[in-house]
Every structure is written in C-alpha cells, then in structure tokens.
Amino acid sequence: MRNLVINKPLLSLTAKNLSLLFAIFLFLTIAAAEGAERPEFDPQSRFHPAYAEHGMVVSESEYATRAGLDVLREGGNAIDAAVTVGFTMAVTYPRAGNLGGGGFMLIYLPGTKEAAAIDYREKAPLAARNEMYLDEKGGADVEKSRQGIIASGVPGTVAGLALALDKYGTITLERALRPAIGLAENGFPVDEELIRSLTRVKERMKASPESMKIFFKEGGSSYAPGERLIQKDLAWTLRRIAESGPDAFYEGTVAERISGFMSENGGLITKKDLASYEALVREPVRGTYRGYDIYSMPPPSSGGVLLIEMLNMLERFPLASYGHNSARAIHVMAECMKLAYADRAEYLGDPDFVDVPVARLISKEYARGLSARIDPESPAPSDKIHPGGKPPREGGNTTHFSVIDKWGNAVSNTYTLNFNYGSGITVPGTGILLNNEMDDFSITPGTPNAYGLTGGEHNALAPGKRMLSSMTPTIVLRDGKPFLITGSVGGSLIITTVLQVLTNVIDFGMNVAEATYAVRVHHQRLPDELRTESGLSADTIKLLSEMGYSIVTGDTMGSAQSIVKIGGYIYGATDPRRPGGLAEGY
Ligand code: GLY
C-alpha cells in the first residue's frame, strides 16, 4: 500500500487566500441557491444487473435488444440500433411496438453536441371532426375514440424511424428491417406475458377477425408458451418498406391496403392523409437540474415541459436531506406534480396549431413562483381541485427503449399504439395493428381521457393536428456527455415515472437498478388522489394521510428502461414491473 505524503499545508491563511475562500464560498452559496451544485454519484460501488464498456440496448423485448446489439457490434451507431429495435418490437412486442402508431425519438450526439427530437406522433385524419366522437347528448363517447375504426390517427412510426435513419444513421433501411422480417416470417416462441396481455384484450379484439386470426389460434384459443407466433402479412409489409422505403407505407401498396380498408369500413384515414404525413425534427426542450443538463421531448408531448417544470420546482427543496420516499419528500413531489399537471391541461397542445408558452413553463423564474405556493406542511386545499375521472386499468400501454453506442451517442425512444394493441383492429393483408390515439385529444373540455387527463382548447381535435402526449424520452448530460438515458410507459404516469428515475439517481444517489425498482408515487391533480405502488411504509402512509392526502395504493406504475454511463462503464436496467425486457451491452 502506498503512503500519501503531504509535504506542505494545502492552504496557508493569508489575506489573499481568505478573500479567495470568501469568493468561493459566495459562488457556492449562489450556485446552491440556483441548484447548480451536483451531488456525487458513484454507481460502481453497488450491484448492477447489466454493464458494458462499448454500447448497450435496454428494451422491453429481448429479441429487440439483441437485434439492436448486433447492429452496434457490427459498427453501427446508436441510431442504427434504435431504428432496428423499433422495427423489431413491431413484431415481437405487438402490444405497443408498432408500425400503426407513433412516438418520439430523442437523439444526442456528443461529438457535435447536436440534439434532435424526432416527432412521429400520429395526426388526426383530415376528415376527423369533433362531433364524430360525441354521444347524442353532446358528451364524449369514449367507445368511439378508443375502440372503433375512427379511433385511429394517421400512423407516424414508419416515417419517424426512416427519418432518424436517413438523417443520423449509417446502415441501410433493409439492414435495420432484417431482424424484424425474419422474426415475422419465421415466428418466435410466445411467452406467458404475451399470452396474458392478449387474453386481456381478447374481447376487444373479437371486433377484428384479422387480429383474431393472427394473435389467436383457430377457434379463438390462446397460443401456449413456446408455440411460435408467425406474422406473414406483417413480414410482407416490412419487406415492402425494405424494398421501397417509407413511401411503400405512405403511398404504395401498403397505403392502398390501409386506405382501402378504411373506406370500406367507415374509417377516416385516406390516401391523402397517408401521403401527406411527415415526421418532423424538433428542438428538444432543455433544462438543468442540480448541475446536470436535461434534454427531453417538446410539444406535442407534454412530457419534457412537465418534467423540466417539476425539476425546476424540486430544485428549490433539499430533497436528498428529506430522505427517499419520506412523507416530506413525497409531499413536495406530489405538490409539484399537481401544479405541473394543471398547466398541462391549460397550456399544452400541438405547437403547429396552438401557442404553447414553453419558454415560460420551463423557466426557473416561473418555477420559483410556483414552488413558493407549496405549503411545506400540507397539500393544496381540495376545494381548489376539481373532480376528475379514474384511469381504467387497461390504459397506459406504450413502450420505451434506450440505446448508447461506443462513441457515446444516445437515443431515447418512446412509441405507442395508445392502449395495449391499440384499437385491436388489424388492417387485413398487412399485419398492421392500428392505434387508438384519437382518445388523447380533449374531446370535450374537462372530460378525462383514458388516463384521467383533462384538457381544453389547446388540445382540442382539429384535422391534421397531433394529439397531446405524455411520452417523455429523456437524456441527461453530465459534463456535456450522455449520463442517464431514460423513459417509460404508462400514459399520464410516464412523466412522473421519469421524474422519479431522475431524482432517484441525482438526489438519492441510487444506481440505475435501484432507481428503476424503487416504489413510485404519482399525483396528476385530477383525480385528487396520491397514487402509490405497494411498498411504502405504513408510517409514511399514515403521515401523508394525516397531512390530508387521499392515498390509493394499487397497480404498479410505468416501466422504465434506462442506461447510466459513468467512469467508462455503462450500466443498464430494465424494469421488473414488466417481464421479458433485456438490458444488455458488450
Ligand atoms: N397515448 C399515451 C400518450 O401518448 O401519452
């Protein structure tokens, strides 16, 4: 063991040094007040479920993770791998992976310091009108926005993945699609989780003979574990895209099948809707939190704005000193969540149609005013909170994956069909499951969507408009390099899940596995209840109840797929709340 010899005092207290010390003290005080201090984080000191040195993929499908890793090993970059994962999950994770839905991809390239947010959210068909989703009394008819053929927005996934590859990737579309085509053509063994999720939607799927034909055996019985799910029509569609690019989907033979099926069945999506669909590259929303840089998804997702707004508020509280999931920490978080979700209902929508005051909402100054309204002892008075609906158990299905490559390029992608298996309707001859994303519009002001989220004018339905989302793909930088790549599933729970992954790592010094596994809480203002997963201590629940919270302990929340890179090592964790995922690196 080597001795450490100090030959001279580190500092001699001269007047010059004293003034230097004072200047440092002043700087640190101001920095702390603005939340610029950065807590130390050493994840190498504890266990990790997966680690690597070169690259990593974390997704909810082991097939997709491996397909993405193969691309990284061949020398592809994170975008190549992410696009490969996205197409593969359309085959192996049909509850949320998709061609018939939409989503968001956040990219950060440390070499050029470039950050991009690819928006491939679905759009309302040009023929869509609000009246189509109302009942005879003028109220929202959720059967129409969630179940039937008019529940689908114009899909964006194929355009989004192709755009990402074209602009930031290095491999061909054919290479990115190869694993998906193979798995659709030859099938893959189904597992318990796939069977369970299909059983839950079977009644809904019965409205689509095409879906029943693909996802159930003849006579409607379920596949047994280990039997192969073969999707020949989906393989046909994927091959058309590999041959002719996204045009096959939006203008070619696939587009013809989609628009033909729509016009024969009273659907809204036309050839024109498909031909005019465009994925967009937007500026990510940016913030800082305790010395880390936060990049996340801008509108039409509410995710990034709300995440940064909540972090800005939380930065004003010494969260770490309260203790993880202490009553005090949960109280402050819940109040920040309520304030942010109130803004969501009021201000957020598609920025191509409405003005969203993003700069104000994510400013430190705005958060200062909001956080001053938080009573440290008790929740905001309930007479200021209006009753909302309860989210149904079925909702909240989406999927997230995170990727990092050997150059440190990072991708955080969340995409969805909205519900599990979307509307449950498959377009015959294509294997494409359609989304039921029209429910994410505010059909009537104040009426909650499937996640209990309300909204008003900003998120009102309009032809060609993108419906508001909560998806929150996020990349956190430390010293200019991707440090934490994360995102989650869960409808309205997505944003608070991502928030807690971040605070668990940054404030509470957890490693990525602990940050993922830890018990989650959620408040979205309406309904006026603090939701928790089971596992909070009885003492904490008692303290929160005494403060005035109505506490509902129930289902698990979200499913985060995260990567942390630190000290030359990459650590990843897939969320145990949903089996079947894989965090793997090389
Ligand atoms: N469909 C759920 C979301 O986009 O937030």
Coordinates of C-alpha atoms and ligand atoms in Angstrom, one line a residue:
M1 CA 0.0 0.0 0.0
R2 CA 1.4 3.4 -0.9
N3 CA 1.7 6.1 1.7
L4 CA 0.3 9.5 1.0
V5 CA 2.8 12.1 2.0
I6 CA 1.8 15.7 2.3
N7 CA 4.9 17.9 2.4
K8 CA 3.2 21.3 3.0
P9 CA 0.0 22.7 4.2
L10 CA -2.7 22.7 1.5
L11 CA -3.5 26.3 2.3
S12 CA -1.8 28.9 4.3
L13 CA -4.3 31.5 5.5
T14 CA -3.0 34.7 4.0
A15 CA -5.3 37.7 3.4
K16 CA -5.2 36.8 -0.3
N17 CA -6.3 33.2 0.4
L18 CA -9.0 34.4 2.8
S19 CA -10.6 36.6 0.1
L20 CA -10.3 33.7 -2.3
L21 CA -12.1 31.4 0.2
F22 CA -14.8 34.0 0.6
A23 CA -15.3 34.3 -3.1
I24 CA -15.5 30.5 -3.4
F25 CA -18.0 30.5 -0.5
L26 CA -20.1 33.2 -2.2
F27 CA -20.0 31.3 -5.5
L28 CA -21.0 28.0 -3.9
T29 CA -23.9 29.7 -2.0
I30 CA -25.3 31.3 -5.1
A31 CA -24.8 28.1 -7.1
A32 CA -26.6 26.1 -4.4
A33 CA -29.5 28.6 -4.3
E34 CA -29.9 28.1 -8.1
G35 CA -29.5 24.4 -7.7
A36 CA -26.3 24.2 -9.6
E37 CA -24.4 22.0 -7.2
R38 CA -24.0 18.5 -8.3
P39 CA -24.3 15.6 -5.9
E40 CA -21.6 12.9 -6.2
F41 CA -22.8 9.7 -7.8
D42 CA -20.7 6.5 -7.8
P43 CA -22.8 3.7 -9.1
Q44 CA -19.8 1.4 -9.3
S45 CA -19.9 0.9 -5.6
R46 CA -23.0 -1.3 -5.8
F47 CA -24.6 -4.1 -7.8
H48 CA -25.7 -3.7 -11.4
P49 CA -27.8 -6.1 -13.4
A50 CA -26.0 -5.3 -16.7
Y51 CA -22.9 -3.4 -17.6
A52 CA -20.7 -2.8 -20.6
E53 CA -18.0 -0.7 -21.9
H54 CA -18.9 -0.1 -25.6
G55 CA -22.6 0.0 -26.1
M56 CA -25.9 -1.0 -24.7
V57 CA -29.5 -1.5 -25.5
V58 CA -32.3 -1.7 -23.0
S59 CA -35.8 -2.6 -24.2
E60 CA -38.9 -4.5 -23.2
S61 CA -38.2 -7.2 -25.7
E62 CA -35.2 -9.5 -25.5
Y63 CA -35.4 -10.1 -29.3
A64 CA -35.3 -6.4 -30.0
T65 CA -32.4 -5.7 -27.5
R66 CA -30.3 -8.5 -29.2
A67 CA -31.2 -7.2 -32.7
G68 CA -30.0 -3.7 -31.7
L69 CA -26.9 -5.0 -30.1
D70 CA -25.9 -7.0 -33.2
V71 CA -26.0 -3.7 -35.1
L72 CA -23.8 -2.0 -32.5
R73 CA -21.3 -4.9 -32.6
E74 CA -21.2 -4.6 -36.4
G75 CA -20.1 -1.0 -36.0
G76 CA -23.5 0.7 -36.4
N77 CA -24.3 3.7 -34.2
A78 CA -27.0 4.2 -31.6
I79 CA -29.5 5.5 -34.2
D80 CA -28.9 2.4 -36.4
A81 CA -29.5 0.2 -33.4
A82 CA -32.6 2.2 -32.2
V83 CA -34.3 2.0 -35.6
T84 CA -33.6 -1.7 -35.7
V85 CA -35.1 -2.1 -32.2
G86 CA -38.1 -0.1 -33.2
F87 CA -38.9 -2.2 -36.2
T88 CA -38.2 -5.5 -34.3
M89 CA -40.6 -4.6 -31.5
A90 CA -43.4 -4.1 -34.0
V91 CA -43.1 -7.9 -34.4
T92 CA -42.0 -9.2 -31.0
Y93 CA -43.9 -6.7 -28.7
P94 CA -47.2 -6.1 -30.6
R95 CA -49.0 -4.7 -27.5
A96 CA -47.0 -1.4 -28.0
G97 CA -44.2 -1.8 -30.6
N98 CA -45.8 -0.8 -33.8
L99 CA -46.0 0.3 -37.4
G100 CA -49.5 1.6 -37.0
G101 CA -48.9 4.0 -34.1
G102 CA -46.5 6.8 -33.4
G103 CA -44.0 8.2 -30.9
F104 CA -40.9 10.3 -30.2
M105 CA -37.2 9.7 -30.6
L106 CA -34.7 11.9 -28.7
I107 CA -31.1 11.8 -30.0
Y108 CA -27.9 13.3 -28.5
L109 CA -24.6 13.2 -30.4
P110 CA -21.8 14.4 -28.0
G111 CA -19.2 14.7 -30.9
T112 CA -21.1 17.6 -32.5
K113 CA -23.2 18.5 -29.4
E114 CA -26.3 18.0 -31.6
A115 CA -29.6 17.2 -30.0
A116 CA -32.7 16.3 -32.0
A117 CA -36.2 15.4 -31.1
I118 CA -37.9 13.4 -33.8
D119 CA -41.7 13.8 -33.7
Y120 CA -43.5 10.9 -35.3
R121 CA -46.7 11.4 -33.4
E122 CA -50.0 10.4 -35.1
K123 CA -52.1 13.1 -36.7
A124 CA -55.9 13.5 -36.8
P125 CA -57.2 12.4 -40.2
L126 CA -58.3 15.3 -42.4
A127 CA -61.9 14.1 -42.3
A128 CA -61.9 13.9 -38.4
R129 CA -64.4 16.2 -36.7
N130 CA -65.0 16.5 -33.0
E131 CA -68.8 15.7 -33.4
M132 CA -67.8 12.2 -34.6
Y133 CA -66.7 11.4 -31.0
L134 CA -69.8 12.7 -29.2
D135 CA -72.9 10.9 -28.0
E136 CA -76.4 12.1 -28.6
K137 CA -76.2 14.4 -25.5
G138 CA -73.0 16.1 -26.8
G139 CA -70.8 14.3 -24.3
A140 CA -67.6 12.4 -25.2
D141 CA -68.4 8.9 -26.4
V142 CA -65.3 7.1 -25.4
E143 CA -66.3 3.9 -27.3
K144 CA -65.7 5.9 -30.5
S145 CA -62.3 7.5 -29.5
R146 CA -61.0 4.2 -28.0
Q147 CA -62.4 1.2 -29.7
G148 CA -63.7 1.6 -33.3
I149 CA -62.2 2.3 -36.6
I150 CA -62.4 6.0 -36.2
A151 CA -60.2 5.8 -33.1
S152 CA -57.0 5.8 -35.2
G153 CA -54.8 8.7 -36.0
V154 CA -52.6 8.7 -39.1
P155 CA -49.6 6.4 -38.2
G156 CA -46.2 8.1 -37.9
T157 CA -43.8 5.3 -36.8
V158 CA -42.5 4.2 -40.3
A159 CA -41.9 7.8 -41.3
G160 CA -40.2 8.6 -37.9
L161 CA -37.8 5.6 -37.9
A162 CA -36.9 6.1 -41.6
L163 CA -36.2 9.8 -41.0
A164 CA -34.0 9.0 -38.0
L165 CA -32.0 6.5 -40.0
D166 CA -31.8 8.8 -43.0
K167 CA -30.6 11.8 -41.1
Y168 CA -28.5 10.3 -38.3
G169 CA -27.9 6.6 -39.2
T170 CA -25.3 4.7 -41.2
I171 CA -26.9 1.4 -42.1
T172 CA -29.5 0.8 -44.8
L173 CA -33.2 0.5 -44.1
E174 CA -33.0 -3.0 -45.4
R175 CA -30.4 -3.9 -42.7
A176 CA -32.5 -2.3 -40.0
L177 CA -35.6 -4.2 -41.0
R178 CA -33.8 -7.6 -41.4
P179 CA -34.3 -9.0 -37.9
A180 CA -38.0 -7.8 -37.9
I181 CA -38.6 -9.5 -41.3
G182 CA -37.0 -12.8 -40.1
L183 CA -39.0 -12.8 -36.8
A184 CA -42.3 -12.0 -38.5
E185 CA -41.7 -14.6 -41.3
N186 CA -40.4 -17.5 -39.2
G187 CA -42.1 -16.6 -35.9
F188 CA -40.8 -16.6 -32.4
P189 CA -41.8 -18.5 -29.3
V190 CA -44.5 -16.8 -27.3
D191 CA -44.1 -16.3 -23.6
E192 CA -46.5 -16.2 -20.7
E193 CA -46.5 -12.4 -20.7
L194 CA -47.5 -12.1 -24.4
I195 CA -50.3 -14.7 -23.8
R196 CA -51.5 -12.9 -20.7
S197 CA -51.6 -9.5 -22.4
L198 CA -53.5 -11.0 -25.4
T199 CA -56.0 -12.7 -23.1
R200 CA -56.8 -9.3 -21.5
V201 CA -57.7 -7.8 -24.9
K202 CA -59.4 -10.8 -26.4
E203 CA -63.0 -9.4 -26.1
R204 CA -62.0 -6.2 -27.7
M205 CA -60.1 -7.9 -30.5
K206 CA -63.1 -10.0 -31.4
A207 CA -64.3 -7.0 -33.4
S208 CA -61.4 -7.6 -35.8
P209 CA -61.4 -11.0 -37.4
E210 CA -58.0 -10.2 -38.8
S211 CA -56.5 -9.6 -35.4
M212 CA -58.1 -12.8 -34.0
K213 CA -56.6 -14.8 -37.0
I214 CA -53.1 -13.5 -36.1
F215 CA -53.0 -13.4 -32.4
F216 CA -55.2 -16.5 -31.5
K217 CA -55.4 -20.0 -32.9
E218 CA -58.3 -21.3 -34.9
G219 CA -61.4 -21.3 -32.8
G220 CA -60.1 -18.4 -30.7
S221 CA -57.9 -20.4 -28.3
S222 CA -54.7 -18.8 -27.0
Y223 CA -51.2 -19.9 -28.0
A224 CA -49.4 -22.0 -25.5
P225 CA -46.0 -20.9 -24.1
G226 CA -43.3 -21.9 -26.6
E227 CA -45.5 -22.0 -29.6
R228 CA -44.5 -19.7 -32.4
L229 CA -46.3 -16.6 -33.4
I230 CA -45.9 -16.2 -37.1
Q231 CA -47.0 -12.9 -38.8
K232 CA -46.7 -13.5 -42.6
D233 CA -48.7 -10.4 -43.5
L234 CA -46.5 -8.2 -41.3
A235 CA -43.4 -9.7 -42.9
W236 CA -44.9 -8.7 -46.3
T237 CA -45.4 -5.1 -45.1
L238 CA -41.9 -4.9 -43.7
R239 CA -40.4 -6.3 -46.9
R240 CA -42.3 -3.7 -48.9
I241 CA -40.7 -1.0 -46.7
A242 CA -37.3 -2.6 -47.0
E243 CA -37.6 -2.5 -50.8
S244 CA -39.2 0.9 -51.4
G245 CA -38.6 2.8 -48.2
P246 CA -41.3 4.6 -46.2
D247 CA -43.1 5.5 -49.5
A248 CA -44.4 1.9 -49.6
F249 CA -46.2 2.6 -46.4
Y250 CA -47.5 6.1 -47.2
E251 CA -48.0 6.0 -50.9
G252 CA -47.5 2.5 -52.3
T253 CA -49.1 -0.9 -51.9
V254 CA -49.3 -0.8 -48.1
A255 CA -51.0 2.7 -48.2
E256 CA -53.6 1.2 -50.7
R257 CA -54.5 -1.6 -48.3
I258 CA -54.8 0.8 -45.3
S259 CA -56.9 3.4 -47.2
G260 CA -59.0 0.7 -48.9
F261 CA -59.8 -1.0 -45.6
M262 CA -60.7 2.4 -44.1
S263 CA -63.1 3.4 -46.9
E264 CA -64.8 0.0 -46.9
N265 CA -65.4 0.1 -43.1
G266 CA -66.3 3.8 -42.3
G267 CA -62.8 4.7 -41.3
L268 CA -61.3 8.1 -41.7
I269 CA -57.7 7.6 -43.0
T270 CA -57.4 8.3 -46.7
K271 CA -54.6 8.1 -49.3
K272 CA -54.2 11.8 -48.9
D273 CA -53.7 11.5 -45.1
L274 CA -51.0 8.9 -45.6
A275 CA -49.3 10.7 -48.5
S276 CA -49.2 14.0 -46.6
Y277 CA -47.9 12.6 -43.3
E278 CA -44.5 13.9 -42.3
A279 CA -42.2 13.1 -39.3
L280 CA -40.5 16.2 -38.0
V281 CA -37.2 17.1 -36.4
R282 CA -37.9 19.5 -33.5
E283 CA -35.7 21.2 -31.0
P284 CA -35.7 19.3 -27.7
V285 CA -36.7 21.2 -24.5
R286 CA -33.7 21.8 -22.3
G287 CA -33.3 22.5 -18.7
T288 CA -30.8 22.0 -15.9
Y289 CA -31.2 20.2 -12.6
R290 CA -28.6 20.4 -9.8
G291 CA -25.8 20.8 -12.3
Y292 CA -27.0 18.2 -14.9
D293 CA -28.3 19.2 -18.3
I294 CA -31.7 17.8 -19.1
Y295 CA -32.9 17.2 -22.7
S296 CA -36.5 15.9 -23.3
M297 CA -39.4 15.9 -25.7
P298 CA -41.1 19.1 -26.6
P299 CA -44.8 19.5 -27.6
P300 CA -46.8 17.8 -29.0
S301 CA -45.7 15.8 -26.0
S302 CA -46.3 17.4 -22.6
G303 CA -43.6 15.1 -21.2
G304 CA -40.5 17.3 -21.5
V305 CA -42.1 20.5 -20.5
L306 CA -43.7 19.0 -17.4
L307 CA -40.5 17.1 -16.4
I308 CA -38.4 20.3 -16.5
E309 CA -41.1 22.3 -14.8
M310 CA -41.2 19.8 -11.9
L311 CA -37.4 19.5 -11.7
N312 CA -37.2 23.3 -11.6
M313 CA -39.6 23.4 -8.6
L314 CA -38.0 20.4 -6.9
E315 CA -34.5 22.0 -7.2
R316 CA -35.7 24.6 -4.6
F317 CA -36.1 21.9 -2.0
P318 CA -33.3 19.9 -0.3
L319 CA -34.9 16.7 -1.4
A320 CA -31.9 14.5 -0.5
S321 CA -32.0 15.6 3.1
Y322 CA -35.7 14.7 3.4
G323 CA -34.8 11.0 2.5
H324 CA -36.1 8.9 -0.3
N325 CA -39.9 8.3 -0.2
S326 CA -40.1 10.0 3.2
A327 CA -43.5 11.7 3.8
R328 CA -41.9 15.1 3.3
A329 CA -40.2 14.2 0.0
I330 CA -43.4 12.7 -1.3
H331 CA -45.4 15.7 -0.2
V332 CA -43.2 18.1 -2.1
M333 CA -43.1 15.9 -5.1
A334 CA -46.9 15.5 -5.2
E335 CA -47.5 19.2 -4.9
C336 CA -45.0 19.9 -7.8
M337 CA -46.8 17.2 -9.8
K338 CA -50.2 18.8 -9.2
L339 CA -49.0 22.2 -10.3
A340 CA -47.4 20.9 -13.4
Y341 CA -50.4 18.8 -14.5
A342 CA -52.7 21.8 -14.0
D343 CA -50.5 23.6 -16.6
R344 CA -50.7 20.6 -18.9
A345 CA -54.5 20.8 -19.0
E346 CA -54.4 24.5 -19.7
Y347 CA -51.4 25.2 -22.0
L348 CA -50.2 22.1 -23.8
G349 CA -51.1 21.1 -27.3
D350 CA -49.7 20.7 -30.8
P351 CA -47.4 23.7 -31.3
D352 CA -48.2 23.7 -35.1
F353 CA -51.8 24.6 -34.1
V354 CA -51.7 26.5 -30.8
D355 CA -49.2 28.7 -29.0
V356 CA -47.6 26.8 -26.2
P357 CA -45.7 29.0 -23.7
V358 CA -42.8 26.5 -23.5
A359 CA -40.1 29.1 -22.5
R360 CA -42.2 30.4 -19.7
L361 CA -43.2 27.0 -18.4
I362 CA -39.7 25.7 -18.2
S363 CA -38.1 28.8 -16.8
K364 CA -36.5 28.8 -13.3
E365 CA -38.3 32.0 -12.6
Y366 CA -41.7 30.5 -13.2
A367 CA -40.8 27.5 -11.0
R368 CA -39.8 29.9 -8.3
G369 CA -43.2 31.5 -8.2
L370 CA -45.0 28.1 -8.3
S371 CA -42.9 26.5 -5.7
A372 CA -43.5 29.4 -3.3
R373 CA -47.1 28.3 -3.4
I374 CA -46.3 24.9 -1.9
D375 CA -47.1 24.6 1.8
P376 CA -44.4 22.5 3.4
E377 CA -46.8 21.0 5.8
S378 CA -50.0 20.2 3.9
P379 CA -51.4 19.6 0.4
A380 CA -53.1 22.4 -1.6
P381 CA -56.7 22.9 -0.4
S382 CA -59.0 20.3 -2.0
D383 CA -61.7 23.0 -2.9
K384 CA -59.2 24.2 -5.5
I385 CA -59.2 20.8 -7.1
H386 CA -62.0 19.7 -9.3
P387 CA -63.1 16.0 -9.6
G388 CA -61.7 14.0 -12.5
G389 CA -62.2 10.5 -13.7
K390 CA -60.3 7.5 -12.7
P391 CA -58.0 6.0 -15.3
P392 CA -59.1 2.5 -16.3
R393 CA -56.7 -0.3 -15.6
E394 CA -56.4 -1.2 -19.3
G395 CA -54.8 2.1 -20.3
G396 CA -51.2 3.2 -20.2
N397 CA -49.5 1.0 -22.7
T398 CA -46.6 2.2 -24.6
T399 CA -43.0 1.1 -24.8
H400 CA -39.7 2.7 -24.3
F401 CA -36.1 1.8 -25.2
S402 CA -32.7 3.4 -24.6
V403 CA -29.5 2.9 -26.6
I404 CA -25.9 4.1 -26.3
D405 CA -23.0 3.3 -28.6
K406 CA -19.3 3.3 -28.3
W407 CA -19.0 6.9 -29.3
G408 CA -21.4 8.0 -26.5
N409 CA -24.2 8.8 -29.0
A410 CA -27.5 8.3 -27.1
V411 CA -31.1 7.5 -28.2
S412 CA -34.2 7.6 -26.0
N413 CA -37.3 6.4 -27.8
T414 CA -40.9 6.0 -26.7
Y415 CA -43.6 4.9 -29.0
T416 CA -47.1 3.6 -28.7
L417 CA -50.5 2.4 -30.1
N418 CA -52.0 4.0 -27.0
F419 CA -53.8 1.1 -25.4
N420 CA -52.4 -2.4 -25.4
Y421 CA -52.7 -3.5 -29.1
G422 CA -54.2 -0.1 -29.9
S423 CA -57.8 -0.2 -31.2
G424 CA -57.3 -4.0 -31.5
I425 CA -58.0 -3.7 -35.3
T426 CA -55.5 -5.1 -37.8
V427 CA -55.6 -3.9 -41.4
P428 CA -56.2 -7.1 -43.5
G429 CA -53.3 -8.3 -45.5
T430 CA -50.7 -6.1 -43.7
G431 CA -50.4 -7.3 -40.2
I432 CA -50.6 -3.7 -39.1
L433 CA -52.4 -3.1 -35.8
L434 CA -54.0 0.3 -35.7
N435 CA -53.6 2.8 -32.8
N436 CA -56.5 4.3 -30.8
E437 CA -54.7 7.6 -30.3
M438 CA -57.7 9.9 -31.0
D439 CA -58.6 9.5 -27.4
D440 CA -55.6 11.6 -26.4
F441 CA -57.4 14.7 -27.8
S442 CA -59.6 16.6 -25.4
I443 CA -62.9 15.6 -27.0
T444 CA -64.9 17.8 -24.6
P445 CA -63.3 20.3 -22.2
G446 CA -63.0 18.8 -18.8
T447 CA -63.9 15.2 -19.8
P448 CA -61.0 13.0 -18.8
N449 CA -59.3 10.7 -21.4
A450 CA -58.3 7.1 -20.6
Y451 CA -55.7 8.3 -18.2
G452 CA -57.9 10.7 -16.3
L453 CA -56.2 13.6 -18.1
T454 CA -58.4 16.6 -18.9
G455 CA -57.7 19.4 -21.3
G456 CA -59.2 22.3 -23.1
E457 CA -58.9 24.3 -26.3
H458 CA -55.1 23.8 -26.7
N459 CA -55.7 20.0 -27.1
A460 CA -59.0 20.2 -29.0
L461 CA -59.3 18.0 -32.0
A462 CA -58.6 19.5 -35.4
P463 CA -58.0 17.9 -38.8
G464 CA -54.2 17.3 -39.3
K465 CA -53.4 18.1 -35.7
R466 CA -51.2 16.0 -33.4
M467 CA -52.9 14.9 -30.2
L468 CA -51.1 15.8 -26.9
S469 CA -48.9 13.1 -25.5
S470 CA -47.2 12.3 -22.2
M471 CA -44.3 10.4 -23.6
T472 CA -41.1 11.6 -22.1
P473 CA -37.9 10.2 -23.7
T474 CA -35.1 11.9 -21.8
I475 CA -31.3 12.3 -21.9
V476 CA -29.4 13.7 -19.0
L477 CA -25.9 15.1 -19.7
R478 CA -23.1 15.3 -17.2
D479 CA -20.1 17.4 -18.4
G480 CA -21.6 17.5 -21.8
K481 CA -21.9 13.8 -22.3
P482 CA -24.9 11.5 -22.0
F483 CA -25.1 10.3 -18.4
L484 CA -28.6 9.0 -18.0
I485 CA -30.9 7.8 -20.9
T486 CA -34.4 7.0 -19.8
G487 CA -38.1 6.9 -20.5
S488 CA -41.1 4.9 -19.5
V489 CA -44.5 3.6 -20.4
G490 CA -47.7 4.4 -18.5
G491 CA -49.9 7.2 -20.1
S492 CA -50.1 10.0 -17.6
L493 CA -47.8 8.1 -15.3
I494 CA -44.9 8.4 -17.7
I495 CA -43.8 11.8 -16.8
T496 CA -43.8 11.2 -13.0
T497 CA -42.0 7.9 -13.5
V498 CA -39.2 9.6 -15.5
L499 CA -39.1 12.3 -12.8
Q500 CA -38.5 9.7 -10.1
V501 CA -35.9 7.8 -12.1
L502 CA -34.0 11.1 -12.3
T503 CA -34.4 12.2 -8.7
N504 CA -33.6 8.6 -7.5
V505 CA -30.3 8.8 -9.4
I506 CA -29.4 12.5 -8.9
D507 CA -30.8 13.3 -5.4
F508 CA -30.7 9.9 -3.8
G509 CA -27.6 8.6 -5.3
M510 CA -29.2 5.3 -6.4
N511 CA -27.6 3.1 -9.1
V512 CA -29.7 2.6 -12.2
A513 CA -31.3 -0.6 -10.9
E514 CA -32.3 0.8 -7.6
A515 CA -33.6 3.9 -9.3
T516 CA -35.7 1.7 -11.5
Y517 CA -37.0 -0.7 -8.9
A518 CA -37.9 1.9 -6.2
V519 CA -41.5 2.3 -5.2
R520 CA -43.2 5.1 -7.2
V521 CA -45.8 7.7 -6.4
H522 CA -48.0 9.8 -8.7
H523 CA -50.3 12.7 -8.5
Q524 CA -51.9 14.4 -11.5
R525 CA -54.2 16.9 -9.7
L526 CA -57.3 15.2 -11.1
P527 CA -58.4 12.9 -9.7
D528 CA -57.4 14.3 -6.3
E529 CA -55.5 11.3 -5.1
L530 CA -52.0 10.4 -4.4
R531 CA -51.3 7.1 -6.1
T532 CA -48.6 4.8 -4.7
E533 CA -47.3 1.4 -5.5
S534 CA -47.3 -1.1 -2.6
G535 CA -44.1 -1.0 -0.6
L536 CA -44.4 2.4 1.1
S537 CA -44.0 2.1 4.8
A538 CA -47.2 2.2 6.9
D539 CA -45.6 5.2 8.8
T540 CA -45.2 7.2 5.7
I541 CA -48.7 6.5 4.5
K542 CA -50.1 7.5 7.9
L543 CA -48.1 10.8 7.9
L544 CA -49.3 11.6 4.3
S545 CA -52.9 10.7 5.3
E546 CA -52.7 13.0 8.3
M547 CA -51.5 15.8 6.0
G548 CA -54.7 15.4 4.1
Y549 CA -53.8 13.2 1.1
S550 CA -56.3 10.7 -0.2
I551 CA -54.0 7.8 -0.8
V552 CA -54.7 5.0 -3.3
T553 CA -52.2 2.1 -3.3
G554 CA -52.6 -0.1 -6.3
D555 CA -51.1 -1.3 -9.5
T556 CA -47.5 -0.8 -10.5
M557 CA -46.7 2.3 -12.3
G558 CA -44.8 2.7 -15.6
S559 CA -41.9 0.6 -16.9
A560 CA -38.6 2.4 -17.2
Q561 CA -35.8 1.3 -19.5
S562 CA -32.7 3.2 -18.5
I563 CA -28.9 3.5 -19.1
V564 CA -26.4 5.3 -16.9
K565 CA -22.9 5.9 -18.3
I566 CA -20.2 6.8 -15.8
G567 CA -16.5 6.2 -15.4
G568 CA -16.0 4.4 -18.7
Y569 CA -18.8 1.9 -17.8
I570 CA -22.3 1.6 -19.0
Y571 CA -25.0 0.3 -16.6
G572 CA -28.5 -0.6 -17.7
A573 CA -31.7 -1.7 -16.1
T574 CA -34.9 -3.0 -17.5
D575 CA -38.0 -2.5 -15.3
P576 CA -39.1 -5.7 -13.4
R577 CA -42.6 -4.4 -13.4
R578 CA -42.9 -5.9 -16.9
P579 CA -41.2 -9.2 -17.6
G580 CA -39.5 -10.0 -20.9
G581 CA -37.2 -7.0 -21.2
L582 CA -33.5 -7.1 -21.5
A583 CA -30.6 -4.7 -20.7
E584 CA -27.6 -6.0 -22.5
G585 CA -24.3 -4.5 -23.6
Y586 CA -20.9 -5.5 -25.0
Ligands
GLY1 N1 -51.1 7.6 -25.6 C1 -50.4 8.0 -24.5 C2 -49.5 9.2 -24.7 O1 -49.1 9.5 -25.8 O2 -49.3 9.9 -23.7

